[in-house]
Short mmCIF file of C-alpha atoms in Angstrom, two decimals:
data_model
loop_
_atom_site.label_atom_id
_atom_site.label_comp_id
_atom_site.label_asym_id
_atom_site.label_seq_id
_atom_site.Cartn_x
_atom_site.Cartn_y
_atom_site.Cartn_z
CA GLN A 1 162.34 -41.96 91.71
CA VAL A 2 164.30 -41.47 94.89
CA GLN A 3 162.48 -42.25 98.20
CA LEU A 4 163.58 -41.28 101.75
CA GLN A 5 162.26 -43.16 104.69
CA GLN A 6 163.01 -42.05 108.14
CA TRP A 7 162.55 -43.23 111.77
CA GLY A 8 163.39 -42.60 115.37
CA THR A 9 162.23 -41.86 118.88
CA GLY A 10 159.19 -39.51 118.91
CA LEU A 11 158.87 -38.67 122.69
CA LEU A 12 161.86 -37.49 124.65
CA LYS A 13 162.53 -35.65 127.87
CA PRO A 14 164.36 -32.42 128.42
CA SER A 15 168.07 -32.97 128.37
CA GLU A 16 167.88 -36.22 126.47
CA THR A 17 169.31 -36.81 123.02
CA LEU A 18 167.32 -37.15 119.90
CA SER A 19 168.43 -39.90 117.35
CA LEU A 20 166.82 -40.18 113.88
CA THR A 21 167.86 -42.13 110.75
CA CYS A 22 166.91 -41.64 107.16
CA ALA A 23 167.35 -44.40 104.47
CA VAL A 24 167.57 -43.42 100.70
CA TYR A 25 166.01 -45.83 98.19
CA GLY A 26 165.63 -45.78 94.47
CA GLY A 27 168.34 -43.29 93.37
CA SER A 28 172.15 -42.37 93.64
CA PHE A 29 173.33 -41.79 97.10
CA SER A 30 176.66 -40.34 95.97
CA GLY A 31 177.05 -37.02 94.51
CA PHE A 32 174.48 -35.29 96.79
CA TYR A 33 174.16 -33.62 100.03
CA TRP A 34 171.56 -35.18 102.38
CA ALA A 35 170.05 -32.85 104.91
CA TRP A 36 167.95 -32.68 108.10
CA VAL A 37 165.20 -29.94 108.39
CA ARG A 38 162.83 -29.35 111.23
CA GLN A 39 159.49 -27.48 111.45
CA PRO A 40 157.99 -26.51 114.65
CA PRO A 41 154.11 -26.71 114.81
CA GLY A 42 152.67 -23.82 112.83
CA LYS A 43 156.15 -22.42 111.80
CA ALA A 44 158.44 -22.30 108.87
CA PRO A 45 161.01 -25.00 108.25
CA GLU A 46 164.51 -24.67 109.72
CA TRP A 47 167.65 -26.17 108.20
CA ILE A 48 169.60 -28.20 110.66
CA GLY A 49 172.52 -29.48 108.77
CA GLU A 50 173.61 -31.76 105.99
CA ILE A 51 176.31 -34.26 104.87
CA ASN A 52 177.49 -35.84 101.63
CA ASP A 53 178.72 -39.42 100.94
CA ASP A 54 182.26 -38.27 101.60
CA GLY A 55 181.29 -37.42 105.22
CA ARG A 56 181.62 -33.75 104.55
CA SER A 57 179.13 -31.97 106.81
CA ARG A 58 177.96 -28.51 107.57
CA TYR A 59 175.56 -27.25 110.30
CA SER A 60 173.21 -24.37 111.06
CA PRO A 61 175.06 -21.88 113.09
CA SER A 62 172.47 -21.75 115.76
CA LEU A 63 172.50 -25.63 116.16
CA ARG A 64 176.11 -26.48 115.49
CA SER A 65 177.06 -27.04 119.09
CA ARG A 66 174.34 -29.71 119.78
CA VAL A 67 174.05 -31.49 116.41
CA THR A 68 175.91 -34.33 114.81
CA ILE A 69 175.15 -35.72 111.34
CA SER A 70 176.69 -39.02 110.18
CA VAL A 71 176.45 -41.16 107.11
CA ASP A 72 176.56 -44.83 106.32
CA THR A 73 177.31 -45.39 102.70
CA SER A 74 177.04 -49.10 102.99
CA LYS A 75 173.47 -48.78 103.76
CA ASN A 76 172.67 -45.42 101.99
CA GLN A 77 171.58 -43.93 105.39
CA ILE A 78 172.22 -40.65 107.23
CA SER A 79 171.67 -40.03 110.92
CA LEU A 80 171.00 -37.17 113.23
CA ARG A 81 171.71 -36.77 116.83
CA MET A 82 170.84 -33.62 118.84
CA ASN A 83 171.73 -33.39 122.44
CA SER A 84 170.56 -31.24 125.41
CA LEU A 85 167.01 -31.16 124.06
CA THR A 86 164.31 -28.61 125.41
CA ALA A 87 160.68 -28.07 124.73
CA ALA A 88 161.88 -25.64 121.89
CA ASP A 89 163.14 -28.68 119.96
CA THR A 90 159.59 -29.99 119.64
CA ALA A 91 159.07 -30.20 115.94
CA MET A 92 158.50 -32.36 112.79
CA TYR A 93 161.95 -33.51 111.61
CA TYR A 94 162.45 -34.18 107.95
CA CYS A 95 165.29 -35.55 106.04
CA ALA A 96 165.81 -34.21 102.36
CA ARG A 97 167.95 -34.36 99.35
CA ALA A 98 169.81 -31.17 98.54
CA ILE A 99 170.49 -30.24 94.93
CA THR A 100 173.55 -27.88 94.35
CA VAL A 101 174.36 -26.06 91.22
CA TYR A 102 177.35 -23.84 90.65
CA GLY A 103 179.18 -25.19 93.74
CA ILE A 104 177.69 -23.60 96.87
CA ILE A 105 175.80 -20.75 95.35
CA ILE A 106 172.43 -22.31 94.52
CA ARG A 107 171.01 -25.00 96.55
CA TRP A 108 167.56 -26.47 97.25
CA PHE A 109 165.66 -29.56 98.29
CA ASP A 110 163.99 -31.82 95.74
CA SER A 111 162.97 -34.77 97.73
CA TRP A 112 161.73 -35.12 101.34
CA GLY A 113 161.11 -37.94 103.82
CA GLN A 114 157.71 -38.30 105.41
CA GLY A 115 158.68 -36.64 108.58
CA THR A 116 159.08 -37.71 112.32
CA LEU A 117 157.29 -35.88 115.00
CA VAL A 118 159.68 -35.29 117.94
CA THR A 119 158.09 -34.09 121.13
CA VAL A 120 160.22 -33.00 124.12
CA SER A 121 158.19 -32.99 127.37
CA SER A 122 158.79 -33.88 130.88
CA SER B 1 171.10 -13.33 109.99
CA PHE B 2 169.37 -13.41 106.55
CA GLU B 3 165.51 -13.32 106.79
CA LEU B 4 162.77 -13.84 104.12
CA THR B 5 159.44 -12.21 104.76
CA GLN B 6 156.15 -13.46 103.33
CA THR B 7 152.52 -12.25 103.44
CA LEU B 8 150.83 -14.35 106.30
CA SER B 9 147.71 -15.32 104.07
CA VAL B 10 146.34 -14.99 100.61
CA SER B 11 142.65 -15.88 99.61
CA VAL B 12 141.67 -16.51 96.13
CA ALA B 13 138.46 -17.54 94.19
CA PRO B 14 138.60 -20.87 92.23
CA GLY B 15 139.86 -20.09 88.78
CA GLN B 16 141.46 -16.77 89.72
CA THR B 17 145.09 -15.96 90.21
CA ALA B 18 146.99 -16.01 93.53
CA ARG B 19 150.34 -14.27 93.99
CA ILE B 20 152.48 -14.94 96.85
CA SER B 21 155.37 -12.61 97.62
CA CYS B 22 158.81 -13.20 99.20
CA GLY B 23 161.10 -10.39 100.23
CA GLY B 24 164.62 -9.93 101.69
CA ASP B 25 167.58 -7.73 101.66
CA ASN B 26 169.49 -8.01 98.45
CA LEU B 27 167.25 -10.90 97.34
CA GLY B 28 167.88 -10.05 93.83
CA SER B 29 171.38 -11.38 94.17
CA LYS B 30 170.07 -14.76 95.25
CA THR B 31 168.14 -17.60 93.60
CA VAL B 32 164.69 -18.46 95.00
CA HIS B 33 162.89 -21.82 95.34
CA TRP B 34 159.38 -22.47 96.45
CA TYR B 35 157.71 -25.34 98.31
CA GLN B 36 153.99 -26.25 98.75
CA GLN B 37 153.04 -28.06 102.05
CA LYS B 38 149.58 -29.36 102.48
CA THR B 39 148.35 -30.03 106.05
CA GLY B 40 150.02 -33.00 107.63
CA GLN B 41 152.41 -33.59 104.69
CA ALA B 42 156.04 -33.03 103.81
CA PRO B 43 157.00 -30.00 101.71
CA VAL B 44 157.05 -30.42 97.94
CA LEU B 45 159.20 -28.39 95.56
CA VAL B 46 157.13 -26.45 93.03
CA ILE B 47 159.57 -24.06 91.70
CA TYR B 48 163.38 -24.03 91.60
CA ARG B 49 165.99 -21.57 90.50
CA ASP B 50 163.40 -18.71 90.42
CA ASN B 51 161.19 -19.91 87.65
CA ASN B 52 161.62 -23.59 86.94
CA ARG B 53 158.93 -26.28 87.44
CA PRO B 54 159.96 -29.69 88.58
CA SER B 55 158.48 -32.56 86.59
CA GLY B 56 154.82 -33.19 87.53
CA ILE B 57 154.13 -29.60 88.73
CA PRO B 58 151.32 -27.97 86.71
CA GLU B 59 152.07 -25.14 84.43
CA ARG B 60 149.65 -23.16 86.51
CA PHE B 61 152.63 -22.63 88.87
CA SER B 62 155.14 -20.00 87.93
CA GLY B 63 157.83 -17.87 89.60
CA SER B 64 159.44 -14.52 88.96
CA THR B 65 161.69 -12.06 90.63
CA SER B 66 161.92 -8.38 90.63
CA GLY B 67 164.40 -6.33 92.63
CA ASN B 68 164.29 -7.70 96.26
CA MET B 69 161.01 -9.46 95.77
CA ALA B 70 160.22 -12.91 94.43
CA THR B 71 156.78 -13.91 93.52
CA LEU B 72 154.87 -17.39 93.14
CA THR B 73 152.02 -17.14 90.96
CA ILE B 74 149.16 -19.69 90.97
CA SER B 75 147.00 -19.25 87.85
CA ARG B 76 143.53 -20.74 87.63
CA ALA B 77 143.63 -21.55 91.22
CA GLN B 78 141.99 -24.95 92.40
CA VAL B 79 140.85 -26.16 95.80
CA ASP B 80 143.69 -28.62 95.69
CA ASP B 81 146.23 -25.69 95.79
CA GLU B 82 145.12 -24.81 99.23
CA ALA B 83 148.34 -25.19 101.30
CA ASP B 84 151.18 -23.34 102.98
CA TYR B 85 153.82 -22.04 100.52
CA PHE B 86 157.52 -21.24 101.62
CA CYS B 87 160.27 -19.51 99.70
CA GLN B 88 163.87 -20.56 100.29
CA VAL B 89 167.31 -19.38 99.47
CA TRP B 90 170.86 -20.32 100.18
CA ASP B 91 172.70 -17.63 102.19
CA SER B 92 176.43 -17.70 101.25
CA THR B 93 177.28 -15.29 104.16
CA THR B 94 176.00 -17.59 106.92
CA VAL B 95 176.38 -20.71 104.80
CA SER B 96 172.83 -21.80 105.57
CA TYR B 97 169.53 -22.53 103.82
CA VAL B 98 166.97 -19.81 104.79
CA PHE B 99 163.21 -20.35 104.63
CA GLY B 100 160.62 -17.72 104.35
CA THR B 101 157.95 -17.23 107.13
CA GLY B 102 155.30 -18.89 105.02
CA THR B 103 152.07 -17.97 103.30
CA LYS B 104 148.68 -19.79 103.91
CA VAL B 105 146.70 -19.80 100.64
CA SER B 106 142.95 -20.42 100.70
CA VAL B 107 140.96 -21.18 97.75
CA LEU B 108 137.24 -20.23 98.29
#
């Protein structure tokens, strides 16, 4: 049973950079994409981006300019950095394992981290 | 951008059936997945690939699609089923995961 454990700074000021890390335990790290998803209070989840163990990454078009996702295969970890934060970036941030079938056509998330609340406030 | 629209809220009496809908343009050409999210918790996958239940999800949860609408059905609803439910697809045009707007299910 795979488990995702995440951590990072929860309170940031506008213009600062968010940094979160997610460690994967109890399952295979290779062969999957590992994603970051955020959810503003009272709203739907929003996909941020994802990366696989080869370092191949893709990002949400709306966040691509501010986001970097990296991978450390020696530790089975992925990390998220998002710069130029504003109050609109206040949200619960989750890491998740993405399942892919038939290449890129069918994709979903089958395991999630516990979430990290990030608040952007001056 | 591709959007998925869900009914804001659904109320159901214990033991009855709740149906949660998810609609979007040309949704019939995509595969839909469903997540349950209880207050203060991470989402949990309850249906994948339109109508498949992950291990550990009760048979009371089922999914279906028809035309441009997908439906999550909760049979014999229990108080423990109270949660927000989100549909999700992969949009090949924008190369993005897309979530629905969410439905709050109340069992009372």
